[in-house]
Coordinates of C-alpha atoms and ligand atoms in Angstrom, one line a residue:
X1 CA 91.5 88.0 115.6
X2 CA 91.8 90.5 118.4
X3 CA 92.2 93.8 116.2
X4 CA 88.4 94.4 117.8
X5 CA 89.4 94.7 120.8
X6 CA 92.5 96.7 119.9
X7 CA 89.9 99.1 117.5
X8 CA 86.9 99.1 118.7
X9 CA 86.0 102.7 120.1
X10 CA 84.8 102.3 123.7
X11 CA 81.9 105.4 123.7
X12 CA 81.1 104.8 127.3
X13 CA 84.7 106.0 127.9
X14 CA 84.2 109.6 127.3
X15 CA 82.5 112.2 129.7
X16 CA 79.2 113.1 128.2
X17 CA 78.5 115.8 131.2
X18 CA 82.1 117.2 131.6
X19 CA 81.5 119.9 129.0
X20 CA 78.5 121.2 130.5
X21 CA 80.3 122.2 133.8
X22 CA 82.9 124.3 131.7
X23 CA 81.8 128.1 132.4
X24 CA 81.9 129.5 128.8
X25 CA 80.2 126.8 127.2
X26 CA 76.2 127.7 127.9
X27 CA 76.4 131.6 126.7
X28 CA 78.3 130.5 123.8
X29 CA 75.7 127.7 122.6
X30 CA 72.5 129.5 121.6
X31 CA 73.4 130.8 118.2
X32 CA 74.0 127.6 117.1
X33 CA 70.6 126.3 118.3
X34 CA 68.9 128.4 116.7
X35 CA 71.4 128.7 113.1
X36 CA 71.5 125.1 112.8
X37 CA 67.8 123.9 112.1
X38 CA 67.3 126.1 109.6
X39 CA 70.4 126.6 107.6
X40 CA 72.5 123.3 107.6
X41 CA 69.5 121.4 105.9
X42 CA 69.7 122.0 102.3
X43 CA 73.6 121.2 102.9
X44 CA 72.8 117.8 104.4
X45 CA 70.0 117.8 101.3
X46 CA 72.8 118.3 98.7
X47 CA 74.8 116.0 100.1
X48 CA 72.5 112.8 100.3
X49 CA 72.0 114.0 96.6
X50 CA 75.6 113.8 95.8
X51 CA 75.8 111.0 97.2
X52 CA 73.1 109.3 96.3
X53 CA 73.9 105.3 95.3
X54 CA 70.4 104.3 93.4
X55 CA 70.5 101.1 91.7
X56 CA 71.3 101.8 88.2
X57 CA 74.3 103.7 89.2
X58 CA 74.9 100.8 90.9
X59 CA 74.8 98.8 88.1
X60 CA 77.0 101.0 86.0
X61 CA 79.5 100.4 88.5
X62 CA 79.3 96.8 88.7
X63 CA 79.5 96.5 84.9
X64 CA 82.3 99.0 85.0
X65 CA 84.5 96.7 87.3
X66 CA 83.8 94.0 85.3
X67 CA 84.8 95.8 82.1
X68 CA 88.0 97.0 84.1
X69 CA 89.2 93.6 85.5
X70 CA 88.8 92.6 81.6
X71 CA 90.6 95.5 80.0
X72 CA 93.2 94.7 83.2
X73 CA 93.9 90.8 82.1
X74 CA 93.7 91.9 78.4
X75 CA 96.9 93.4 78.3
X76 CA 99.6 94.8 80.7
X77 CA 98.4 98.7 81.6
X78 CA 95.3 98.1 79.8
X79 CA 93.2 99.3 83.0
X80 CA 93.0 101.8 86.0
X81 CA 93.1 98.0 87.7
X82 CA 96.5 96.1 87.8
X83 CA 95.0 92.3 88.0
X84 CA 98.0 91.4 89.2
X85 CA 99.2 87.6 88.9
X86 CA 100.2 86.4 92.5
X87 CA 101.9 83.5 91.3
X88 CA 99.5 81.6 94.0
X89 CA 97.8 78.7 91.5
X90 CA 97.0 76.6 94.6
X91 CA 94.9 77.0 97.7
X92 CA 95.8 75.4 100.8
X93 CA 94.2 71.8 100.5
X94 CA 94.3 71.0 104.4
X95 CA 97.5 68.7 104.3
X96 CA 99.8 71.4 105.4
X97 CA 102.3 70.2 108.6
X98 CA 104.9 72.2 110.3
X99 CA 105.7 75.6 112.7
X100 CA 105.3 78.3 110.5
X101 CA 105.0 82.3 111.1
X102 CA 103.2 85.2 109.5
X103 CA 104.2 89.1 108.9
X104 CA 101.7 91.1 108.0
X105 CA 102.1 94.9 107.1
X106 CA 99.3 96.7 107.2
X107 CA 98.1 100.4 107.0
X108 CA 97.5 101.0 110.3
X109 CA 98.9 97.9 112.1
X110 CA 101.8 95.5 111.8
X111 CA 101.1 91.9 113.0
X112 CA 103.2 88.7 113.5
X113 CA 101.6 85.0 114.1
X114 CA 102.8 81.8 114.3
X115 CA 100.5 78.5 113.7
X116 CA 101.2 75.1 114.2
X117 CA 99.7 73.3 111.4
X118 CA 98.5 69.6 111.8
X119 CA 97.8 68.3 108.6
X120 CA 94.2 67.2 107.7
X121 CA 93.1 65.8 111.3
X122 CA 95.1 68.1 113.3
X123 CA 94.3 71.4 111.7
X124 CA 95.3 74.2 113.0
X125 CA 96.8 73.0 116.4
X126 CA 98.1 76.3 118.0
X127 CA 98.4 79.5 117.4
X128 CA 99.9 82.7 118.9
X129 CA 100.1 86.2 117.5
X130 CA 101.2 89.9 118.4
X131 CA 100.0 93.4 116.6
X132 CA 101.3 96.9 117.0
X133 CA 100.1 100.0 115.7
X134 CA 102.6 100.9 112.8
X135 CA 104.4 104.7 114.1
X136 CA 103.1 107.5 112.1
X137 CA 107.1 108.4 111.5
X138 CA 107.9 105.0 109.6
X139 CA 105.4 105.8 107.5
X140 CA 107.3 108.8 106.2
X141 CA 110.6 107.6 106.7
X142 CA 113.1 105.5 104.9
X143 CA 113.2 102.2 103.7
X144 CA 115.7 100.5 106.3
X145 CA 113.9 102.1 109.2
X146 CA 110.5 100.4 107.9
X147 CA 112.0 97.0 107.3
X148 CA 114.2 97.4 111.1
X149 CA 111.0 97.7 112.8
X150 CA 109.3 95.2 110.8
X151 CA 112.5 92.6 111.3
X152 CA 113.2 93.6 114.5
X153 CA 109.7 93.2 115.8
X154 CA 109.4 89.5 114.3
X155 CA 112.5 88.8 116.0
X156 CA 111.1 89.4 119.2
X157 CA 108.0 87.2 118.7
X158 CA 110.0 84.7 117.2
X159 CA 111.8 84.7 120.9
X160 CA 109.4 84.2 122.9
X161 CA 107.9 80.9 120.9
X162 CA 105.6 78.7 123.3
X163 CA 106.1 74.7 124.0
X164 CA 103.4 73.9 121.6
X165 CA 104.9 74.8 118.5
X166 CA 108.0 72.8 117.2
X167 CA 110.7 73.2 114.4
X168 CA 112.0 69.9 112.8
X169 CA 115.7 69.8 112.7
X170 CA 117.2 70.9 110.0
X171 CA 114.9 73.4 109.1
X172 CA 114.2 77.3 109.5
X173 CA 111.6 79.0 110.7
X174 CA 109.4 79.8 107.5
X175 CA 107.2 83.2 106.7
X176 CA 104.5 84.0 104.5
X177 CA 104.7 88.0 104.4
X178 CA 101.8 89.8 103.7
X179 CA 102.4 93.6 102.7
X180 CA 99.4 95.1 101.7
X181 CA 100.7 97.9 99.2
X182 CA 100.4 96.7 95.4
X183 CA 103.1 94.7 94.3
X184 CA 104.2 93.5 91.2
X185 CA 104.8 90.0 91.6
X186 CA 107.8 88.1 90.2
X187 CA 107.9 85.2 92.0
X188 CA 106.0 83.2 94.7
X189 CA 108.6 84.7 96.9
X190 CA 109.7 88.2 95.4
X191 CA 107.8 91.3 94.2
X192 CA 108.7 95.0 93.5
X193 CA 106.7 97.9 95.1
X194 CA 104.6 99.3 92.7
X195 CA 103.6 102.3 94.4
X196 CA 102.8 103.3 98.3
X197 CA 99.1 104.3 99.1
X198 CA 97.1 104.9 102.0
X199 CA 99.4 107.7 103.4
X200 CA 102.5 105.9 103.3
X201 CA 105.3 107.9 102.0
X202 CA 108.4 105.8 102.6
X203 CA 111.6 106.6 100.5
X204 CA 114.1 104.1 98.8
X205 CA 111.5 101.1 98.4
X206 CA 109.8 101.8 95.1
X207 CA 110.6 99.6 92.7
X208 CA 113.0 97.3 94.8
X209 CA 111.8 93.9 95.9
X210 CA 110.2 93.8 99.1
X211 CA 111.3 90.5 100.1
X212 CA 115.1 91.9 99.4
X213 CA 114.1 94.9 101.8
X214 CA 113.4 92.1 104.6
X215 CA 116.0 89.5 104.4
X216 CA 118.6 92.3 104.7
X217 CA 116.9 94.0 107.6
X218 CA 116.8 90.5 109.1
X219 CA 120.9 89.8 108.4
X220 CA 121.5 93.4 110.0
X221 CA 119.5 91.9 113.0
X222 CA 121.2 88.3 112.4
X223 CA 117.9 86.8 111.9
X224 CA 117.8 83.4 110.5
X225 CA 114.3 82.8 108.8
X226 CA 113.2 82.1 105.7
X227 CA 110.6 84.3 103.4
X228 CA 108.8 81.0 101.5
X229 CA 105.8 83.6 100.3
X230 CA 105.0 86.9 99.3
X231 CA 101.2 87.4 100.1
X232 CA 98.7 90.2 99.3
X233 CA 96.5 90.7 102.2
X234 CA 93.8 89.8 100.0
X235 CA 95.4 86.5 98.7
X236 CA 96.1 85.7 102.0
X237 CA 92.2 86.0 103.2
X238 CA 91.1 83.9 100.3
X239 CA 94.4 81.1 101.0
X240 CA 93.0 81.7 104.8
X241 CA 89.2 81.2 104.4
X242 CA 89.5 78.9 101.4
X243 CA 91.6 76.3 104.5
X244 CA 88.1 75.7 105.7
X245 CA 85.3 76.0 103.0
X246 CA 85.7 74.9 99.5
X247 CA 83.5 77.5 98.0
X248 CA 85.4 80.7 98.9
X249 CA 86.1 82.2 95.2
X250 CA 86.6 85.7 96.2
X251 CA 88.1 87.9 99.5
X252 CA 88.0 91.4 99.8
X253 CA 90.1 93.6 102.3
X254 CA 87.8 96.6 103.7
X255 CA 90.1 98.0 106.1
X256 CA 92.7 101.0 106.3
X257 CA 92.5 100.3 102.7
X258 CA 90.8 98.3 100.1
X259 CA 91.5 95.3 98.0
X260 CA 89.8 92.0 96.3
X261 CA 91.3 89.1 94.6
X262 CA 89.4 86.0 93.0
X263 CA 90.6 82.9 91.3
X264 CA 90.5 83.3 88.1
X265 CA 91.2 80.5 85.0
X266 CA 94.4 80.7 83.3
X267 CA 92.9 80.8 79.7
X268 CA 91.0 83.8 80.3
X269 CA 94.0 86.2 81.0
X270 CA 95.3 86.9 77.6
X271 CA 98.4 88.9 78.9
X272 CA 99.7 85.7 80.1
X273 CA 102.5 84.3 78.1
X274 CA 104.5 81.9 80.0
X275 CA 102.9 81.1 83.2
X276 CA 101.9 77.0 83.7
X277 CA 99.4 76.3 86.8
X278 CA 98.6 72.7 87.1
X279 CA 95.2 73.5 88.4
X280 CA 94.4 75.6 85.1
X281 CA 93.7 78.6 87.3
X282 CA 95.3 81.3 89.5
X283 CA 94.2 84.1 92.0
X284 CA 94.5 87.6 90.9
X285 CA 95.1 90.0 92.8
X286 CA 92.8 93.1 91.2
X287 CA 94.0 96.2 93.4
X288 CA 90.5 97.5 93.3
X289 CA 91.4 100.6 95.6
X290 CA 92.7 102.5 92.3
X291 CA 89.2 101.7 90.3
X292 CA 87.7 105.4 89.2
X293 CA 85.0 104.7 87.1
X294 CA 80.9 106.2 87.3
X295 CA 81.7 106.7 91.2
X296 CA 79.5 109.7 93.3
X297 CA 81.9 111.9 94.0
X298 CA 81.7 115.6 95.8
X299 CA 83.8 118.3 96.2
X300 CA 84.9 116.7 99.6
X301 CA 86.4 113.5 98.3
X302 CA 87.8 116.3 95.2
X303 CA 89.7 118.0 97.9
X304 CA 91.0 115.2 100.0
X305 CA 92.0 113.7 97.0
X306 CA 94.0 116.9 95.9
X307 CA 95.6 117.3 99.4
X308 CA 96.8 113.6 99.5
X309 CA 99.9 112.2 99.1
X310 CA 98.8 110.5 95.7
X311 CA 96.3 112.8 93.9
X312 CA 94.1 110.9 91.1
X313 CA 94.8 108.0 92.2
X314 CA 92.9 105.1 94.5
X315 CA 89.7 106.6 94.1
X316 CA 87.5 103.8 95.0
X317 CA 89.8 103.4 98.3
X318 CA 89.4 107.3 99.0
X319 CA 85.6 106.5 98.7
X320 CA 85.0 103.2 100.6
X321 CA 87.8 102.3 102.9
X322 CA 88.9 103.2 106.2
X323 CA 91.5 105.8 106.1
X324 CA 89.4 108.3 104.1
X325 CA 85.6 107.9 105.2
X326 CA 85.9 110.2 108.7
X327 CA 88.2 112.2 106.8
X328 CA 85.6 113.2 104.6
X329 CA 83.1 113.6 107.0
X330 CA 85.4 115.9 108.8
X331 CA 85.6 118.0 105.3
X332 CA 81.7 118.1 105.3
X333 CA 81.3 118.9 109.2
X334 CA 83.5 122.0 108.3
X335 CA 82.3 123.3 106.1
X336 CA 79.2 122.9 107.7
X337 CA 80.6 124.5 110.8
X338 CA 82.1 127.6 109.3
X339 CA 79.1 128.4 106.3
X340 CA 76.5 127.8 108.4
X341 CA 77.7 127.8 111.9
X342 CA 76.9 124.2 112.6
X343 CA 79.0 124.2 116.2
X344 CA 77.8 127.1 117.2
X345 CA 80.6 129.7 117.7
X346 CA 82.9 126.7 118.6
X347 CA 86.7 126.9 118.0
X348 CA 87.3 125.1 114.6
X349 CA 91.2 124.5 115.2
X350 CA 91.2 120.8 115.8
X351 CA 88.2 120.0 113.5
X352 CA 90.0 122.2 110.8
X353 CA 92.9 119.0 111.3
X354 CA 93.3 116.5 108.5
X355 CA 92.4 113.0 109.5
X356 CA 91.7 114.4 113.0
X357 CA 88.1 112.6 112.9
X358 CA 88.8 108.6 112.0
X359 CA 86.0 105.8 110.7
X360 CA 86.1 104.0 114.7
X361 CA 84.8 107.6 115.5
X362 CA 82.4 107.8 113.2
X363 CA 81.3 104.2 114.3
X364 CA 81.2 105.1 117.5
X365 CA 78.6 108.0 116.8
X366 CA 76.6 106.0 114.8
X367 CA 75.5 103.4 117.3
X368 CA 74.2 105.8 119.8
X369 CA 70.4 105.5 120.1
X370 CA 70.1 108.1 122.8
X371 CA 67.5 111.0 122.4
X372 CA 69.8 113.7 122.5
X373 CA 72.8 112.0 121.6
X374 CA 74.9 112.7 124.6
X375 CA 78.4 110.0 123.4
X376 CA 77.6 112.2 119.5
X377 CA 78.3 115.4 121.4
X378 CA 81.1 113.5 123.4
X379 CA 83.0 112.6 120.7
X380 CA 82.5 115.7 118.8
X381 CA 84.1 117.7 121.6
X382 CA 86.4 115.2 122.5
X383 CA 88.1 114.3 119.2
X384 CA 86.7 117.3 117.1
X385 CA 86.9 120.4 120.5
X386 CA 83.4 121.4 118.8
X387 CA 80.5 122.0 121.3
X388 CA 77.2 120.7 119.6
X389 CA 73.5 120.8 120.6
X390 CA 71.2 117.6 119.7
X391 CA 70.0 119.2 116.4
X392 CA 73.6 119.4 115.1
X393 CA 74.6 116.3 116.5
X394 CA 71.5 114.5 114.4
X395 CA 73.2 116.1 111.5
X396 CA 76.4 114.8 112.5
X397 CA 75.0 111.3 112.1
X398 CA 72.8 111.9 109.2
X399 CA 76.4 113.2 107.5
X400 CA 78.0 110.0 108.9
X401 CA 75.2 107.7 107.9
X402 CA 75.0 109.2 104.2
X403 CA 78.9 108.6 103.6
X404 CA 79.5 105.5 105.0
X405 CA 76.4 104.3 103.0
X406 CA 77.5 105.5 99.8
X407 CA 80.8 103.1 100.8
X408 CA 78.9 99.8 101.7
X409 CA 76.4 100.4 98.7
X410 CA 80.0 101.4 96.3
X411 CA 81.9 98.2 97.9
X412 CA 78.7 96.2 97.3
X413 CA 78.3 97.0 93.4
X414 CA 82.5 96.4 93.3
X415 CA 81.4 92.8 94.7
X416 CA 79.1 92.0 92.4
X417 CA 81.3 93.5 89.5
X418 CA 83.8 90.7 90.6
X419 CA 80.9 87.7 90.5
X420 CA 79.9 89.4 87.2
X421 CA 82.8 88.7 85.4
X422 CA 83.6 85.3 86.8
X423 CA 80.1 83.9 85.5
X424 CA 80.2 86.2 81.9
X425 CA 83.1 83.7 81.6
X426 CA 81.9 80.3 82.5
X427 CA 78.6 79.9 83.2
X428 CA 77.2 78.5 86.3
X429 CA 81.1 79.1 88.5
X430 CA 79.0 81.5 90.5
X431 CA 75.2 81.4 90.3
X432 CA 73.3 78.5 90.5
X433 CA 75.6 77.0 93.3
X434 CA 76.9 78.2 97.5
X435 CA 79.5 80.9 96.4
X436 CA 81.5 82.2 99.2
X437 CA 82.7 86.0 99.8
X438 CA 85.5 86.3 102.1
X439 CA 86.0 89.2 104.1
X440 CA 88.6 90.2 106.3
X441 CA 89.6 94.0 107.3
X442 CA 89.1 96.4 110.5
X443 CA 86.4 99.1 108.4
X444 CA 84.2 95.3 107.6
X445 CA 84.7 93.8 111.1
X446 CA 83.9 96.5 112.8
X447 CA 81.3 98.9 111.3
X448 CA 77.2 97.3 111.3
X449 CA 76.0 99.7 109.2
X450 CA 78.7 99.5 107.0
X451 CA 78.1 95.8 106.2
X452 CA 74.4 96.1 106.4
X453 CA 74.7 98.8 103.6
X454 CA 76.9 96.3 101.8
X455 CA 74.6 93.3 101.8
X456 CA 72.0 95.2 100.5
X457 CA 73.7 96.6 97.9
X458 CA 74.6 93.1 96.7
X459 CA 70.9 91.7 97.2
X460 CA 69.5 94.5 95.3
X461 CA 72.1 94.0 92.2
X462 CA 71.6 90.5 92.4
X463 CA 67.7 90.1 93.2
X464 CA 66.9 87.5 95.8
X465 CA 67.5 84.5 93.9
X466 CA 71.0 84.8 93.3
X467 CA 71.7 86.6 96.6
X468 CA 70.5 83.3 98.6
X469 CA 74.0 81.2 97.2
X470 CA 76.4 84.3 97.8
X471 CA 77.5 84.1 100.8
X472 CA 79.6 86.8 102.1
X473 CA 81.2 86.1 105.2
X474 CA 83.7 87.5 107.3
X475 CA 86.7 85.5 107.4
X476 CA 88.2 85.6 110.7
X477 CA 91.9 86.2 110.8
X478 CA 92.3 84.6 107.5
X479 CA 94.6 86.3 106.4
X480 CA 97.3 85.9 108.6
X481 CA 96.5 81.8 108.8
X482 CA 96.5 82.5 105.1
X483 CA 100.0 83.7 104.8
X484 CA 100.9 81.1 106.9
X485 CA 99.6 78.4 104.7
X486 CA 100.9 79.6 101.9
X487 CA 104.3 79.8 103.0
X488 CA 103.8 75.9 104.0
X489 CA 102.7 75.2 100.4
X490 CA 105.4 77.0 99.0
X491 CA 108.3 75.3 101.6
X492 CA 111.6 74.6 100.8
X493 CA 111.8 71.3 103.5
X494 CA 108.2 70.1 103.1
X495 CA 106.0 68.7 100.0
X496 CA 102.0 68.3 100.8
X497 CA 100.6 67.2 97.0
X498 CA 99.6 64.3 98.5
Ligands
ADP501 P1 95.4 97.3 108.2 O1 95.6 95.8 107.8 O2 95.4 98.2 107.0 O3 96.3 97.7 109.3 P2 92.9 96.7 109.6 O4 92.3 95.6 108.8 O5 93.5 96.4 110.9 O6 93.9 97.5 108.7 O7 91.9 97.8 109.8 C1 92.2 99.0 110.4 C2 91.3 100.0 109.9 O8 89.9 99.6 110.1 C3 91.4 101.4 110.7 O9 92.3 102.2 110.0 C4 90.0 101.9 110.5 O10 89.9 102.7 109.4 C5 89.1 100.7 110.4 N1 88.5 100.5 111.7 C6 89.0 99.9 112.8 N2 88.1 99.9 113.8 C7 87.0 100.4 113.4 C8 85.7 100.6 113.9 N3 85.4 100.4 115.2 N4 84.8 101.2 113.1 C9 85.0 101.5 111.8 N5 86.2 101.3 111.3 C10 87.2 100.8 112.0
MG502 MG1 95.3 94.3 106.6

């Protein structure tokens, strides 16, 4: 999918030397030369500490997500986690035919596709698809504005549809919406917001079906189209990725924010009463991000989390995902800067900024392997305005490194919490056999370190043996094709049982 090229930070953009000619900026440097060797260690010290992800912590958190997603299926509010039904008891089986088009609302983007699928020998014949960074306004405005952009933006996709795709008479154009916010499912085709997270503040939507919200943005538009599914981003990965490989029993969402679902049989969720699946199992949708339990925190994440929109809550999304991780490094690099005068005398104004330092920053500043970390100081003064010698900028990446490991390793143990659980309840579903992780999400796609962390975290818990069948594999824009499929599957003009 091309959210890389739309994400990924281009370091040989910036203007390593530019600082260097600005008049004020020699004189003002060699406090910090001297200040930062000495001082900002036992900081950076503390914080590895704090952070620190050893094994058997590890391990606690793995158990604990397995106890959660228990407690969770046990009965209705009986966890931190939701393990919400998605009313999706079967995964695409290949057969699906037809034009159909995806909506997918993000945290940070909003993307529309359409696919043309071929059935088992044709596949997936064409495809086309748009994104668009989601304005920071919608994401505090009201509920018709959200759902105007969102219709109006499908409406112009849906335009501009190419010769090879082709609606049989008769019918109207289908959608599988994903909206990645936790929903509680009523239907295939209907859910009510739960909650907002990942900064989204948007009045007049909690509690009201979501699917509503869209088919009466798209009659103020005079949109004729069909919502066939309602699709977690999650559910939609392991619908998308499941398309092509039989052994996909999990996906996981690491992006703005973070979510896994699994399929899961129906006789081992007690707090279902009157749901049938003719397959004898269902995907549930976990809504990990608001797991708490035996997590590192500091007093970094303890802040953020009291300055955020939704304090207490989503704490394993505030550690691991996207949105939060250069937001607490910012916190860290602060405090750094004004205790111990880490930038020098530097102006702290825009570093002082919430959210001012993102994940594709820290990134960015992670994969430069230069002695003295010229696109580190870059990117410091350019996104931060901090001026920064080569010792403080090697702290700079030993504070990225030591965050964004404690979120692979944390995601890792969540994974293996998941696999846990699913062989606990029939032995040999997992282990012993090719299991397949899917992942889908900017933070996973584009971070290396992140995902190295991650895989090692899941070796270690696992030990070698095991590790060699799990297969965790990123699942490239499965969850749009996902969405797709499963608005095929669930089609009011086609059947594809056979
Ligand atoms: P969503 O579906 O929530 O809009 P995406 O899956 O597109 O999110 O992921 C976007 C998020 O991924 C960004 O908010 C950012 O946190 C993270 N991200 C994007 N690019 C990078 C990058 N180069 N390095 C690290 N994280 C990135
Ligand atoms: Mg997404």
């Amino acid at each position: 999918m091309s959210v890389t090229a739309a994400t990924s930070p281009s370091v040989g953009s910036f203007h390593p030397c530019r600082r260097s000619t600005r008049p004020a900026a020699l004189p003002r440097f060699r406090i910090s030369v001297r200040s930062t060797a000495v001082s900002v260690t036992p900081l950076v010290t503390e914080l590895r500490k704090d952070c620190a992800t050893p094994l058997p912590l590890l391990r606690h958190v793995a158990d604990a997500m397995a106890a959660d997603m228990r407690a969770g299926l046990a009965v209705e509010g009986g966890s931190d986690l939701k393990m919400i039904l998605s009313y999706v008891d079967s995964l695409p089986t290949g057969n699906e035919k037809g034009l159909f088009y995806a909506l997918d609302l993000g945290g940070t983007n909003f993307r529309v596709l359409r696919v043309q699928l071929g059935g088992k020998e044709g596949r997936v014949i064409a495809t086309e698809f748009d994104q668009v960074p989601i304005p920071k306004d919608l994401m505090f405005g009201t509920s018709e504005e959200l759902f105007d952009f969102i219709a109006s933006g499908l409406a112009k996709f849906a335009q501009n549809e190419g010769n090879k795709f082709h609606l049989p008479t008769g019918t109207k154009r289908e959608i599988g919406f994903t909206f990645s916010f936790p929903v509680k499912q009523t239907s295939v085709d209907s859910g009510i917001l739960i909650k907002w997270t990942k900064g989204f503040s948007v009045s007049g939507t909690a509690g009201r079906d979501v699917v509503a919200c869209l088919n009466e943005a798209m009659e103020r538009l005079g949109l004729d189209m069909r919502v066939s599914a309602l699709v977690n981003d999650a559910v939609g990965t392991l619908a998308g990725a499941r398309y092509w490989d039989d052994d996909v029993m999990v996906a996981i969402i690491l992006g703005t924010g973070t979510n896994a679902c699994y399929v899961e049989r129906v006789d081992a969720i007690p707090k279902l009463q009157d749901h049938a699946s003719s397959s004898g199992s269902t995907i549930i949708n976990t809504e990990w991000g608001a797991f708490s339990k035996g997590l590192p925190l500091t007093e970094f994440d303890r802040d953020m989390d009291a300055a955020s929109i939704n304090p207490g809550e989503q704490i394993f999304e505030k550690t691991i995902s996207g949105m939060y991780l250069g937001e607490i490094v910012r916190r860290v690099l602060l405090k750094m800067a004004q205790a111990d005068e880490l930038f020098g005398d530097s102006i702290l104004e825009k570093l002082s900024t919430p959210f001012v330092l993102r994940t594709p920053d820290l990134c960015a500043m992670q994969q430069d392997t230069s002695d003295d970390l010229q696109d580190v100081g870059s990117i410091l003064y350019n996104v931060a305005g901090v001026e920064s010698n080569p010792s403080a900028r090697k702290i700079v990446v030993e504070v990225c490194d030591t965050i964004v490991k404690r979120g692979g390793r944390l995601a890792g143990a969540g994974i293996v919490g998941i696999l846990q659980k699913m062989e606990e309840d029939s032995k040999g579903v997992i282990f012993g056999k090719r299991t397949v992780v899917a992942m889908d999400g900017g933070l996973y796609e584009n971070y290396p370190q992140y995902r190295t962390y991650l895989s090692e975290a899941v070796t270690e818990l696992l030990g070698d043996d095991s590790a060699k069948n799990v297969v965790i594999e990123h699942s490239k824009d499965g969850s749009g094709i996902g969405a797709a499929l499963l608005a095929a599957a669930n089609s009011k003009y086609h059947s594809y049982d056979s």
